[in-house]
């Protein structure tokens, strides 16, 4: 049987080096091997296909156009070789968030994709990667909880792994974790907010989700559909030593009532216990 010449990588860490070698060999045959790097090649204009060549030397223009064409071959071969689930988030992030950035490099920027890809398959141990996945799975909202809590848990995970560049997710992935981690009571709020704002950059979508969820929570507190004593908005609760302590934590240590802040009584004797806020 004739051996398939299709370039393929299924995501097995042990096969990554073989894949990189095969990719570079293929790149040498097609002329793009110089672009298989985690640094932008000097011939690639920063503005990509939107480059304004007015007044640019003809030789420079010819060289940059050739570089853009070969780079596109390079990034397209990478996308065809890998399972979509493996690199789609990295590709999406490398394309940029604005329409101008996406026109510049419509297939993505290979050097930006390669940085997390190389770090992921050569970097942290599988133990670190597994723990990162476990911590991301803990980004959940508890019943009757202030929705700020799920955002604080997400921020806590990001802060814990901020120094490990190979253990990072795209901005869109963090938004997805928050939406998927909300309770059933908040799912309509989150999904509606997301669908209305999905055209925005991920950071702005996250801010809209947080604001809309908090408005809904305050309305529920006012109507007594939920109780405001479950958790405060500054709750982190995932990793010790990250972020401010909650008022409820202080109460458990005997410092103050977590409903009004007084140090003279506990919450069950608080005058504000049965008041709407």
PDB file of N, CA and C in Angstrom, residues 38-84:
ATOM      1  N   UNK A  38       8.590  30.755  16.031  1.00  0.00           N
ATOM      2  CA  UNK A  38       7.726  31.485  16.957  1.00  0.00           C
ATOM      3  C   UNK A  38       8.066  32.977  16.993  1.00  0.00           C
ATOM      4  N   UNK A  39       8.774  33.449  15.965  1.00  0.00           N
ATOM      5  CA  UNK A  39       9.065  34.876  15.805  1.00  0.00           C
ATOM      6  C   UNK A  39       8.627  35.310  14.406  1.00  0.00           C
ATOM      7  N   UNK A  40       8.076  36.518  14.313  1.00  0.00           N
ATOM      8  CA  UNK A  40       7.644  37.005  12.997  1.00  0.00           C
ATOM      9  C   UNK A  40       8.845  37.180  12.073  1.00  0.00           C
ATOM     10  N   UNK A  41       8.753  36.588  10.882  1.00  0.00           N
ATOM     11  CA  UNK A  41       9.838  36.692   9.901  1.00  0.00           C
ATOM     12  C   UNK A  41       9.995  38.149   9.467  1.00  0.00           C
ATOM     13  N   UNK A  42      11.226  38.564   9.258  1.00  0.00           N
ATOM     14  CA  UNK A  42      11.516  39.969   8.952  1.00  0.00           C
ATOM     15  C   UNK A  42      10.867  40.447   7.661  1.00  0.00           C
ATOM     16  N   UNK A  43      10.559  39.547   6.742  1.00  0.00           N
ATOM     17  CA  UNK A  43       9.938  39.951   5.476  1.00  0.00           C
ATOM     18  C   UNK A  43       8.424  40.114   5.585  1.00  0.00           C
ATOM     19  N   UNK A  44       7.839  39.663   6.686  1.00  0.00           N
ATOM     20  CA  UNK A  44       6.388  39.762   6.856  1.00  0.00           C
ATOM     21  C   UNK A  44       6.021  41.131   7.429  1.00  0.00           C
ATOM     22  N   UNK A  45       5.228  41.911   6.684  1.00  0.00           N
ATOM     23  CA  UNK A  45       4.814  43.213   7.216  1.00  0.00           C
ATOM     24  C   UNK A  45       3.865  43.035   8.398  1.00  0.00           C
ATOM     25  N   UNK A  46       3.989  43.913   9.376  1.00  0.00           N
ATOM     26  CA  UNK A  46       3.155  43.805  10.575  1.00  0.00           C
ATOM     27  C   UNK A  46       1.679  43.925  10.243  1.00  0.00           C
ATOM     28  N   UNK A  47       1.357  44.723   9.220  1.00  0.00           N
ATOM     29  CA  UNK A  47      -0.042  44.931   8.837  1.00  0.00           C
ATOM     30  C   UNK A  47      -0.523  43.930   7.790  1.00  0.00           C
ATOM     31  N   UNK A  48       0.299  42.940   7.461  1.00  0.00           N
ATOM     32  CA  UNK A  48      -0.132  41.857   6.586  1.00  0.00           C
ATOM     33  C   UNK A  48      -0.677  42.318   5.247  1.00  0.00           C
ATOM     34  N   UNK A  49      -1.837  41.757   4.879  1.00  0.00           N
ATOM     35  CA  UNK A  49      -2.444  42.054   3.583  1.00  0.00           C
ATOM     36  C   UNK A  49      -2.980  43.471   3.492  1.00  0.00           C
ATOM     37  N   UNK A  50      -3.108  44.157   4.631  1.00  0.00           N
ATOM     38  CA  UNK A  50      -3.585  45.544   4.613  1.00  0.00           C
ATOM     39  C   UNK A  50      -2.425  46.534   4.486  1.00  0.00           C
ATOM     40  N   UNK A  51      -1.237  46.031   4.246  1.00  0.00           N
ATOM     41  CA  UNK A  51      -0.045  46.865   4.116  1.00  0.00           C
ATOM     42  C   UNK A  51      -0.222  47.900   3.001  1.00  0.00           C
ATOM     43  N   UNK A  52       0.122  49.145   3.302  1.00  0.00           N
ATOM     44  CA  UNK A  52       0.084  50.216   2.307  1.00  0.00           C
ATOM     45  C   UNK A  52       1.468  50.308   1.656  1.00  0.00           C
ATOM     46  N   UNK A  53       1.545  49.884   0.400  1.00  0.00           N
ATOM     47  CA  UNK A  53       2.833  49.853  -0.291  1.00  0.00           C
ATOM     48  C   UNK A  53       3.126  51.140  -1.071  1.00  0.00           C
ATOM     49  N   UNK A  54       2.351  52.173  -0.811  1.00  0.00           N
ATOM     50  CA  UNK A  54       2.598  53.446  -1.495  1.00  0.00           C
ATOM     51  C   UNK A  54       4.006  53.950  -1.186  1.00  0.00           C
ATOM     52  N   UNK A  55       4.784  54.154  -2.221  1.00  0.00           N
ATOM     53  CA  UNK A  55       6.139  54.662  -2.035  1.00  0.00           C
ATOM     54  C   UNK A  55       7.159  53.626  -1.620  1.00  0.00           C
ATOM     55  N   UNK A  56       6.729  52.369  -1.468  1.00  0.00           N
ATOM     56  CA  UNK A  56       7.650  51.305  -1.065  1.00  0.00           C
ATOM     57  C   UNK A  56       8.447  50.824  -2.276  1.00  0.00           C
ATOM     58  N   UNK A  57       9.708  50.572  -2.083  1.00  0.00           N
ATOM     59  CA  UNK A  57      10.574  50.064  -3.141  1.00  0.00           C
ATOM     60  C   UNK A  57       9.984  48.791  -3.750  1.00  0.00           C
ATOM     61  N   UNK A  58      10.073  48.656  -5.068  1.00  0.00           N
ATOM     62  CA  UNK A  58       9.474  47.508  -5.753  1.00  0.00           C
ATOM     63  C   UNK A  58      10.043  46.179  -5.268  1.00  0.00           C
ATOM     64  N   UNK A  59      11.335  46.139  -5.025  1.00  0.00           N
ATOM     65  CA  UNK A  59      11.954  44.896  -4.552  1.00  0.00           C
ATOM     66  C   UNK A  59      11.435  44.518  -3.169  1.00  0.00           C
ATOM     67  N   UNK A  60      11.266  45.518  -2.311  1.00  0.00           N
ATOM     68  CA  UNK A  60      10.733  45.270  -0.966  1.00  0.00           C
ATOM     69  C   UNK A  60       9.294  44.780  -1.061  1.00  0.00           C
ATOM     70  N   UNK A  61       8.505  45.431  -1.918  1.00  0.00           N
ATOM     71  CA  UNK A  61       7.109  45.026  -2.100  1.00  0.00           C
ATOM     72  C   UNK A  61       7.028  43.591  -2.606  1.00  0.00           C
ATOM     73  N   UNK A  62       7.875  43.244  -3.580  1.00  0.00           N
ATOM     74  CA  UNK A  62       7.878  41.889  -4.139  1.00  0.00           C
ATOM     75  C   UNK A  62       8.258  40.865  -3.063  1.00  0.00           C
ATOM     76  N   UNK A  63       9.250  41.210  -2.259  1.00  0.00           N
ATOM     77  CA  UNK A  63       9.707  40.301  -1.202  1.00  0.00           C
ATOM     78  C   UNK A  63       8.628  40.105  -0.130  1.00  0.00           C
ATOM     79  N   UNK A  64       7.947  41.178   0.235  1.00  0.00           N
ATOM     80  CA  UNK A  64       6.907  41.078   1.258  1.00  0.00           C
ATOM     81  C   UNK A  64       5.686  40.324   0.745  1.00  0.00           C
ATOM     82  N   UNK A  65       5.327  40.544  -0.510  1.00  0.00           N
ATOM     83  CA  UNK A  65       4.205  39.795  -1.089  1.00  0.00           C
ATOM     84  C   UNK A  65       4.505  38.304  -1.135  1.00  0.00           C
ATOM     85  N   UNK A  66       5.738  37.971  -1.493  1.00  0.00           N
ATOM     86  CA  UNK A  66       6.135  36.561  -1.516  1.00  0.00           C
ATOM     87  C   UNK A  66       6.089  35.971  -0.111  1.00  0.00           C
ATOM     88  N   UNK A  67       6.554  36.737   0.871  1.00  0.00           N
ATOM     89  CA  UNK A  67       6.537  36.267   2.258  1.00  0.00           C
ATOM     90  C   UNK A  67       5.114  36.015   2.735  1.00  0.00           C
ATOM     91  N   UNK A  68       4.196  36.898   2.393  1.00  0.00           N
ATOM     92  CA  UNK A  68       2.794  36.726   2.796  1.00  0.00           C
ATOM     93  C   UNK A  68       2.195  35.480   2.156  1.00  0.00           C
ATOM     94  N   UNK A  69       2.518  35.239   0.882  1.00  0.00           N
ATOM     95  CA  UNK A  69       1.989  34.064   0.187  1.00  0.00           C
ATOM     96  C   UNK A  69       2.515  32.776   0.818  1.00  0.00           C
ATOM     97  N   UNK A  70       3.825  32.724   1.073  1.00  0.00           N
ATOM     98  CA  UNK A  70       4.418  31.522   1.670  1.00  0.00           C
ATOM     99  C   UNK A  70       3.938  31.320   3.104  1.00  0.00           C
ATOM    100  N   UNK A  71       3.762  32.412   3.830  1.00  0.00           N
ATOM    101  CA  UNK A  71       3.247  32.297   5.200  1.00  0.00           C
ATOM    102  C   UNK A  71       1.848  31.703   5.202  1.00  0.00           C
ATOM    103  N   UNK A  72       1.024  32.105   4.228  1.00  0.00           N
ATOM    104  CA  UNK A  72      -0.324  31.545   4.140  1.00  0.00           C
ATOM    105  C   UNK A  72      -0.276  30.045   3.864  1.00  0.00           C
ATOM    106  N   UNK A  73       0.632  29.603   2.985  1.00  0.00           N
ATOM    107  CA  UNK A  73       0.800  28.165   2.752  1.00  0.00           C
ATOM    108  C   UNK A  73       1.156  27.466   4.066  1.00  0.00           C
ATOM    109  N   UNK A  74       2.024  28.092   4.822  1.00  0.00           N
ATOM    110  CA  UNK A  74       2.516  27.515   6.076  1.00  0.00           C
ATOM    111  C   UNK A  74       1.391  27.343   7.095  1.00  0.00           C
ATOM    112  N   UNK A  75       0.615  28.394   7.330  1.00  0.00           N
ATOM    113  CA  UNK A  75      -0.437  28.345   8.350  1.00  0.00           C
ATOM    114  C   UNK A  75      -1.589  27.443   7.915  1.00  0.00           C
ATOM    115  N   UNK A  76      -1.883  27.417   6.609  1.00  0.00           N
ATOM    116  CA  UNK A  76      -2.959  26.552   6.109  1.00  0.00           C
ATOM    117  C   UNK A  76      -2.564  25.083   6.236  1.00  0.00           C
ATOM    118  N   UNK A  77      -1.315  24.752   5.935  1.00  0.00           N
ATOM    119  CA  UNK A  77      -0.849  23.373   6.108  1.00  0.00           C
ATOM    120  C   UNK A  77      -0.942  22.950   7.573  1.00  0.00           C
ATOM    121  N   UNK A  78      -0.626  23.868   8.480  1.00  0.00           N
ATOM    122  CA  UNK A  78      -0.723  23.561   9.910  1.00  0.00           C
ATOM    123  C   UNK A  78      -2.165  23.277  10.303  1.00  0.00           C
ATOM    124  N   UNK A  79      -3.090  24.096   9.823  1.00  0.00           N
ATOM    125  CA  UNK A  79      -4.504  23.894  10.156  1.00  0.00           C
ATOM    126  C   UNK A  79      -5.030  22.587   9.589  1.00  0.00           C
ATOM    127  N   UNK A  80      -4.604  22.240   8.382  1.00  0.00           N
ATOM    128  CA  UNK A  80      -5.056  20.989   7.772  1.00  0.00           C
ATOM    129  C   UNK A  80      -4.453  19.774   8.470  1.00  0.00           C
ATOM    130  N   UNK A  81      -3.267  19.948   9.045  1.00  0.00           N
ATOM    131  CA  UNK A  81      -2.576  18.821   9.679  1.00  0.00           C
ATOM    132  C   UNK A  81      -3.114  18.495  11.061  1.00  0.00           C
ATOM    133  N   UNK A  82      -3.677  19.481  11.741  1.00  0.00           N
ATOM    134  CA  UNK A  82      -4.105  19.298  13.136  1.00  0.00           C
ATOM    135  C   UNK A  82      -5.616  19.171  13.253  1.00  0.00           C
ATOM    136  N   UNK A  83      -6.047  18.438  14.276  1.00  0.00           N
ATOM    137  CA  UNK A  83      -7.464  18.370  14.583  1.00  0.00           C
ATOM    138  C   UNK A  83      -7.937  19.766  14.997  1.00  0.00           C
ATOM    139  N   UNK A  84      -9.122  20.207  14.542  1.00  0.00           N
ATOM    140  CA  UNK A  84      -9.592  21.566  14.852  1.00  0.00           C
ATOM    141  C   UNK A  84      -9.617  21.883  16.342  1.00  0.00           C
TER     142      UNK A  84
END
